[in-house]
Coordinates of C-alpha atoms in Angstrom, one line a residue:
X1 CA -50.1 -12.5 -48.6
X2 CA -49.9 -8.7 -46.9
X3 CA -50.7 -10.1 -43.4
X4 CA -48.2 -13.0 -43.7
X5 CA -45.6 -10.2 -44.9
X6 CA -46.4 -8.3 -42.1
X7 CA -46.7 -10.9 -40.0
X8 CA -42.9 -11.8 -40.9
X9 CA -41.3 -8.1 -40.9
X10 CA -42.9 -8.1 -37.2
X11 CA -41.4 -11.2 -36.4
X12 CA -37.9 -9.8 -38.0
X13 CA -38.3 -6.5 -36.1
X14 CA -38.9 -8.5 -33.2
X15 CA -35.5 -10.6 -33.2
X16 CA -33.6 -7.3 -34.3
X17 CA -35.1 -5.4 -31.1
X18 CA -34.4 -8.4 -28.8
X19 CA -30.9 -8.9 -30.6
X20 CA -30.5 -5.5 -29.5
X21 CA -31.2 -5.7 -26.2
X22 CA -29.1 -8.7 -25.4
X23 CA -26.4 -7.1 -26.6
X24 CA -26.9 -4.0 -24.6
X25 CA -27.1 -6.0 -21.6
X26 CA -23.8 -7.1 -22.5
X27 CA -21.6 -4.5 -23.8
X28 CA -23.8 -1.7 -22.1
X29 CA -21.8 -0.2 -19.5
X30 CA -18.7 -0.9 -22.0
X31 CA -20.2 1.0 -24.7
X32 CA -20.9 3.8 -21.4
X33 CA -17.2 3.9 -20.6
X34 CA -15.8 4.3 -24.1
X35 CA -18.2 7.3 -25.0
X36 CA -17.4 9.1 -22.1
X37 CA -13.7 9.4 -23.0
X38 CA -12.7 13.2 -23.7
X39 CA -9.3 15.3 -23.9
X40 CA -8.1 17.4 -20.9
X41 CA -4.5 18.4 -22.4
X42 CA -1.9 17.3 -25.0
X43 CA -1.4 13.3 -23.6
X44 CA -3.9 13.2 -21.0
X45 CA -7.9 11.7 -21.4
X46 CA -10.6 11.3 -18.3
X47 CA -13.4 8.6 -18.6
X48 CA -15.7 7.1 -16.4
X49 CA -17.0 3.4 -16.0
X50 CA -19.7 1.6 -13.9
X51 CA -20.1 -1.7 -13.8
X52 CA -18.5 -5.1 -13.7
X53 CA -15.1 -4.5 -13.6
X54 CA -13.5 -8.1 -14.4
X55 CA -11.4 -8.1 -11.8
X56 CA -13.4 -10.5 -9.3
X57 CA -13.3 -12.8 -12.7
X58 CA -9.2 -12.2 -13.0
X59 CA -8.7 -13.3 -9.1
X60 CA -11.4 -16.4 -9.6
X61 CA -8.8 -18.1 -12.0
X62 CA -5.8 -17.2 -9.8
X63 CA -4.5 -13.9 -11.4
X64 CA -2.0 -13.8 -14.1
X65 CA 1.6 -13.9 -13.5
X66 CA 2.5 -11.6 -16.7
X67 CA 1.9 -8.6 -18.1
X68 CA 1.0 -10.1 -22.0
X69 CA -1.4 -12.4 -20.7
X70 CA -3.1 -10.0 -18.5
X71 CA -3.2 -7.4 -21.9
X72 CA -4.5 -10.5 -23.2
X73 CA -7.3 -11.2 -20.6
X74 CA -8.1 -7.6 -20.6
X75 CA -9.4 -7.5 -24.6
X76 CA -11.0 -10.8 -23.7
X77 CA -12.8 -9.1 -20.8
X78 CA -13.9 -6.4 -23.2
X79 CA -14.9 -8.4 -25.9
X80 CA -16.7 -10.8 -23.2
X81 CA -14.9 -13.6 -24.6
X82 CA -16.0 -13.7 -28.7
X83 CA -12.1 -12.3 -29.1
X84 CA -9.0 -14.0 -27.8
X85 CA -6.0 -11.6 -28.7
X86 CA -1.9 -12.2 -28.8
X87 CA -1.0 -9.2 -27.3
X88 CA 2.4 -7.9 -26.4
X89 CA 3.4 -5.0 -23.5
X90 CA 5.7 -2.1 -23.9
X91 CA 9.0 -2.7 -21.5
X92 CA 10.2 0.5 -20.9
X93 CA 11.5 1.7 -17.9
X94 CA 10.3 5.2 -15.9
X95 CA 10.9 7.0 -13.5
X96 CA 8.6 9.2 -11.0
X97 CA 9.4 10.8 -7.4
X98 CA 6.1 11.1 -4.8
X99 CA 5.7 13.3 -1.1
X100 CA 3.5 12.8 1.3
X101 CA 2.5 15.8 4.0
X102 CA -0.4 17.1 6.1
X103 CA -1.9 20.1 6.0
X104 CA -2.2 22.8 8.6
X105 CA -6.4 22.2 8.7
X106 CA -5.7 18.6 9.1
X107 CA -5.6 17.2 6.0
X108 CA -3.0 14.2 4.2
X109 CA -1.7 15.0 0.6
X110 CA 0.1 12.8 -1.4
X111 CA 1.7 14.3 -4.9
X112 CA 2.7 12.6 -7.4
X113 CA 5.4 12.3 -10.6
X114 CA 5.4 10.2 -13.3
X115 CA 8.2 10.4 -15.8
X116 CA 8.3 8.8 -18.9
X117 CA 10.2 8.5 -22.2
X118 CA 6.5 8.6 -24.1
X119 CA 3.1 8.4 -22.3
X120 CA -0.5 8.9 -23.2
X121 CA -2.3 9.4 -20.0
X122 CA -5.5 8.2 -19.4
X123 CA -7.4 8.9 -16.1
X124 CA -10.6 6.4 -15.5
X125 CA -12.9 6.9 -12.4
X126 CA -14.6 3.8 -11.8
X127 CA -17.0 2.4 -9.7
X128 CA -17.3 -1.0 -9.7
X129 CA -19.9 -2.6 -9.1
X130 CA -18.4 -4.7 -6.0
X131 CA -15.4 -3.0 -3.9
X132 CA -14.3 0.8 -3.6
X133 CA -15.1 4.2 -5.9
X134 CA -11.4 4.8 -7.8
X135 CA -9.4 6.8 -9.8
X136 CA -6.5 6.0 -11.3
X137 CA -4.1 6.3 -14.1
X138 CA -2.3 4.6 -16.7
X139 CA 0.4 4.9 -19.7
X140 CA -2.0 3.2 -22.9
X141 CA 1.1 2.8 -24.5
X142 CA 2.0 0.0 -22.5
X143 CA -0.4 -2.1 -24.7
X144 CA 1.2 -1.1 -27.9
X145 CA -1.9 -0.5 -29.9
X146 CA 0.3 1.0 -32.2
X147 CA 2.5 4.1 -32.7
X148 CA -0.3 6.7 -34.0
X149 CA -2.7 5.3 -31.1
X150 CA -4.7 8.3 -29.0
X151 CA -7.8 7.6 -27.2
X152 CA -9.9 9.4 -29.4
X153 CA -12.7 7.8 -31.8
X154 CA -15.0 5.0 -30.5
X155 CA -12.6 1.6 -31.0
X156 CA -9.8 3.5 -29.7
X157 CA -11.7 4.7 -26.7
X158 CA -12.9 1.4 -26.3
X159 CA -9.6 0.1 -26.4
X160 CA -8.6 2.1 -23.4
X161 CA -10.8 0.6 -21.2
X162 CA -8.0 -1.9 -20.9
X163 CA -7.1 0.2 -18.2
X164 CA -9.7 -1.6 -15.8
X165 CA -6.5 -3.8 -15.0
X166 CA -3.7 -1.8 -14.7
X167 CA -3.0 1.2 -13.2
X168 CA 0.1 3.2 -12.0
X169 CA -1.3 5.4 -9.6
X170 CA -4.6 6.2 -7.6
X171 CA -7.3 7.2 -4.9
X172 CA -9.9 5.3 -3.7
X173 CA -13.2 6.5 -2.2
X174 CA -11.8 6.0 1.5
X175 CA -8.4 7.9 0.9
X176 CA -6.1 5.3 0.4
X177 CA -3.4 6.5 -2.5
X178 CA -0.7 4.2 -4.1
X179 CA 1.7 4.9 -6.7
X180 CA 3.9 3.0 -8.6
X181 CA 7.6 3.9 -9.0
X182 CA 10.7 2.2 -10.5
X183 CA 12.7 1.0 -8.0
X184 CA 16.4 1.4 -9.1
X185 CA 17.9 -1.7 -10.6
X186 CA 16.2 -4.8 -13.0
X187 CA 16.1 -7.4 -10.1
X188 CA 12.6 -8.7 -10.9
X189 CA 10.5 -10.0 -8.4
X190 CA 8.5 -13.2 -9.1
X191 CA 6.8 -15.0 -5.8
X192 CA 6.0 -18.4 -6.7
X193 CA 3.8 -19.9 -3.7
X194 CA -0.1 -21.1 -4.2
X195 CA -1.6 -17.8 -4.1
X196 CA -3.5 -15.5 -6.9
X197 CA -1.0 -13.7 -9.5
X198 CA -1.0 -10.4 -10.3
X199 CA 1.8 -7.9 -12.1
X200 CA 3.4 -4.6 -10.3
X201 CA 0.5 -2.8 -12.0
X202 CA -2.3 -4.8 -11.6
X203 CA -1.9 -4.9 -8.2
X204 CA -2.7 -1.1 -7.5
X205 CA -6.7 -1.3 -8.9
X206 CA -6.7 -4.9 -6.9
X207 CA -5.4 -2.6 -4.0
X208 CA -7.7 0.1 -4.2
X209 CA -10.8 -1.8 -5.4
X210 CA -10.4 -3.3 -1.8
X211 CA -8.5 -1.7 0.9
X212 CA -9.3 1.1 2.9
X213 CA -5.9 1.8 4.7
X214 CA -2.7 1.2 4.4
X215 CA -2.5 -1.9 6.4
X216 CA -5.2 -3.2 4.5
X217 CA -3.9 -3.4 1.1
X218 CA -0.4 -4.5 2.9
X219 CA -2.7 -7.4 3.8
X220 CA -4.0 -7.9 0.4
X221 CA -0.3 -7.9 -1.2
X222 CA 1.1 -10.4 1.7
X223 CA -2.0 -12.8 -0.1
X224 CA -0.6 -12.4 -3.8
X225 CA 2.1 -13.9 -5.2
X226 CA 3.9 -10.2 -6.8
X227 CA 5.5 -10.2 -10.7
X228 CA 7.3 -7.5 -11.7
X229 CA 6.0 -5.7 -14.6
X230 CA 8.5 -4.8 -17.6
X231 CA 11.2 -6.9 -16.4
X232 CA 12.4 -4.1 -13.7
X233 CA 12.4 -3.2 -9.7
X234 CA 9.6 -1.7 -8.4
X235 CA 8.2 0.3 -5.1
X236 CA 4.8 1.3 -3.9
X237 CA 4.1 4.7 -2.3
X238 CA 1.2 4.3 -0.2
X239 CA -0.5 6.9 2.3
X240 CA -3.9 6.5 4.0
X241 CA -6.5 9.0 5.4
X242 CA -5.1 8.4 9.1
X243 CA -1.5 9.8 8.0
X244 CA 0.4 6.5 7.6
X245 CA 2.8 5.8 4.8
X246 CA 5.1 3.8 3.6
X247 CA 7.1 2.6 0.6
X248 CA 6.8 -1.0 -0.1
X249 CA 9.8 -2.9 -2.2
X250 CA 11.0 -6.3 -2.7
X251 CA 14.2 -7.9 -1.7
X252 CA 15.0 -11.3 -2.7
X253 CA 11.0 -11.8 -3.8
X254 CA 10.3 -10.7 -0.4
X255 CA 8.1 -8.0 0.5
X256 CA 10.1 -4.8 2.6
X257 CA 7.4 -1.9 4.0
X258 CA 9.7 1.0 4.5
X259 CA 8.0 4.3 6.7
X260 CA 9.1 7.1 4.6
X261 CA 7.1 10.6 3.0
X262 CA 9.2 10.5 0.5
X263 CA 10.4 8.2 -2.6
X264 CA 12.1 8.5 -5.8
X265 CA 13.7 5.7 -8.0
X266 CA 16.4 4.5 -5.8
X267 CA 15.8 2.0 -2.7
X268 CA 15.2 2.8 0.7
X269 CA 15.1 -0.5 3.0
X270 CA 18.3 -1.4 4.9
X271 CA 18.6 -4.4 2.7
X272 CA 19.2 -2.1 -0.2
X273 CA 19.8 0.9 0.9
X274 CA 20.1 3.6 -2.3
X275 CA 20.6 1.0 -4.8
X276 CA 19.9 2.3 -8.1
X277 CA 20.6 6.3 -6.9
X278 CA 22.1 8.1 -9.8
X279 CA 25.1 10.5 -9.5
X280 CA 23.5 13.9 -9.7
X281 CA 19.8 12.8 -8.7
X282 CA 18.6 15.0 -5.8
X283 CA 14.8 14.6 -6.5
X284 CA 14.6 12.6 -3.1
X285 CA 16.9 14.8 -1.4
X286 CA 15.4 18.4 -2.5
X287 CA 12.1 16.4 -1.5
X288 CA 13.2 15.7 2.1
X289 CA 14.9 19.4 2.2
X290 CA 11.3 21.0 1.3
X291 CA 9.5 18.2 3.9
X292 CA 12.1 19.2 6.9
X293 CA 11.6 23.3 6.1
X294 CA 7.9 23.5 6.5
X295 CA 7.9 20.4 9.3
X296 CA 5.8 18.0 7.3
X297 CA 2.9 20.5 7.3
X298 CA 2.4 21.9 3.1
X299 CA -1.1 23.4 2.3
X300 CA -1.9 22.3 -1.8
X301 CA -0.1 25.4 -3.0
X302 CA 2.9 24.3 -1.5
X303 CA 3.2 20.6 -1.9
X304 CA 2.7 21.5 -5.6
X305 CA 5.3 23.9 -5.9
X306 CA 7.1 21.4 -4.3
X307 CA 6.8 18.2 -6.7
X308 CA 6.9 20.9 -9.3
X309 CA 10.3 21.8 -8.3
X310 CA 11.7 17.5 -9.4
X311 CA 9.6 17.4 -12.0
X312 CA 11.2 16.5 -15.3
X313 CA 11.5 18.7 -18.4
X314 CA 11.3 17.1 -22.2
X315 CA 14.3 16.2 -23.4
X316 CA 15.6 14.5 -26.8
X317 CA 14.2 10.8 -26.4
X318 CA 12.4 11.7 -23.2
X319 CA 8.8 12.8 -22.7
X320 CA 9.8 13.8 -18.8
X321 CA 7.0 14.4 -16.5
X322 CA 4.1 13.1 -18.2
X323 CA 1.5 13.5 -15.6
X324 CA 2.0 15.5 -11.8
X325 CA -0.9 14.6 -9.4
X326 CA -2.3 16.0 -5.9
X327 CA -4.6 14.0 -4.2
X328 CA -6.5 14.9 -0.9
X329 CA -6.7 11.6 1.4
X330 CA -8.7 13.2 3.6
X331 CA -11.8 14.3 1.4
X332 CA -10.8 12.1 -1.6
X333 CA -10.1 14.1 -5.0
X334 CA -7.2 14.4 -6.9
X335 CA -5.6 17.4 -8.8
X336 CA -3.9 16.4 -12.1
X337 CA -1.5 18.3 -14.4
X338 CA -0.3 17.4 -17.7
X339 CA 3.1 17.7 -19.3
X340 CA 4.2 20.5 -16.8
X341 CA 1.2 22.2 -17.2
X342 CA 0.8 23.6 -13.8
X343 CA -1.2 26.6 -14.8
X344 CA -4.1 24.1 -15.8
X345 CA -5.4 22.0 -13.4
X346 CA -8.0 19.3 -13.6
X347 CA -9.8 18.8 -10.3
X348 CA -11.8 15.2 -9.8
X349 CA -13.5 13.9 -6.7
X350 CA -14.7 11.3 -4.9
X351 CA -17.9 9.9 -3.1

């Protein structure tokens, strides 16, 4: 009777151990990723993930064309398919200003604004386990887990590796930088051909997962058909390690590449030509003035004080500059700031 009870705690312990390991295998790198979430300043969080990002899975069954059913894919990704959410997206417009220069030992800087009635940061380095080391950055909010929601605790941290498929600005591991930025009116953009689906925001960690240059990812947007996220006008900043850059909009669901250092929330193409510039907005302007004084050529220092000087200040209703980033496209790291905080820097590199 004692060996046959043995016999069947053994057997028991044997199923729990193996239970155990097949679900490591599965929700392993997951589990990874959520624990290493931590708090860097009021409304901004850093984690890490390595693995299988989901995105060669999202492209396999042609992308997704909006942003609630990629939110939805996203928790199915994480849940590896035992949970199949309704999920709805935040549609709130924002704003943001960007300025690219080089440095006088030969570097290219990109900085970075993102303004935003309410945002909770969240900056995740990942390196996938097929395409380009990243970092990038994105508003949780959009998800609308909920009006208490922080990062912070293990289902919430979880929860934020939803950022896997979006992301509003970034670095990859070869210097290429892109960063999203309301365009100026709510003409939405919705290509409708045979090609792979992705929203405004999806399309950055697509981008960086797999370009290396600016004429690369140009290439990868010209094979996607492009949705606008939160039913608005957008434009792409991009800069790459060689110095190019350009802003990238949409005119009549048709993609415009713009050469330009600098961008704000007002269109630059002929086609549109300042569409959507407010009276009394001179972040674009005091952003070329700065540009033409020191002749393209900033060194960190400056290109901070620099998109310091249009950052936004809190306001009633309005968070303002919610995050301020500086990333180095020649050695790949970025420099983030949080709420204006540019007496606390946060300093993350690259491979």
């Amino acid at each position: 009777m004692k060996k046959a009870l043995k016999i069947a705690l053994f057997s028991v312990l044997g199923l729990v151990v193996l239970l155990g390991i097949a679900v490591w295998m599965e929700f392993g790198q997951l589990v990874k990723g959520a624990n290493s979430c931590v708090k860097l300043d009021d409304g901004l969080y850093y984690m890490e993930y390595k693995g299988d990002d989901g995105f060669d899975g999202l492209m396999a069954k042609g992308g997704i064309a909006k942003a609630d059913e990629l939110a939805g894919y996203a928790i199915e990704f994480l849940s590896k398919g035992h949970y199949k959410p309704v999920i709805s997206t935040s549609k709130q417009a924002y704003g943001c200003s960007a300025l690219t220069v080089n440095t006088p030992e030969g570097d290219i800087l990109m900085g970075r604004n993102f303004d935003f009635t309410s945002a909770i940061g969240v900056i995740l380095h990942c390196i996938p386990d097929k395409g380009y080391e990243t970092i990038t950055t994105f508003n949780v909010e959009f998800y609308n887990f909920g009006e208490n929601y922080k990062p912070e605790g293990f289902q919430n941290q979880y929860m934020a590796l939803t950022g896997l498929f979006v992301a509003l600005d970034g670095i990859n591991e070869k210097g290429l930088a892109i960063a999203d930025l309301m365009a100026g009116d709510t003409v939405q953009t919705h290509q409708n051909t045979s090609k792979p689906d992705l929203t405004t925001t999806a399309a950055i960690p697509y981008m960086l997962k797999n370009a290396a240059t600016v004429d690369e990812a140009l290439k990868l947007l010209e094979g996607i058909d492009m949705h606008s996220d939160i039913g608005s006008a957008h434009h792409y900043a991009m800069a790459d390690a060689t110095g190019k850059r350009v802003v990238v909009e949409y005119v009549d669901n048709k993609m415009v590449v713009v050469e330009s250092h600098a961008v704000a929330n007002h269109y630059l193409c002929e086609q549109k030509l300042n569409a959507g510039l407010e009276p009394g907005d001179k972040r674009y302007d005091m952003l070329c003035e700065r540009y033409a004084e020191n002749n393209g050529v900033m060194n960190m220092e400056q290109l901070t004080n620099a998109i310091a000087s249009v950052s936004q200040p809190q306001s009633e209703g309005f968070l303002g500059t919610a995050w301020t980033m500086v990333m180095n496209l020649k050695h790949p790291s970025v420099t983030y700031y949080s709420h204006r905080h540019f007496n606390k820097p946060f300093c993350f590199s690259l491979k």
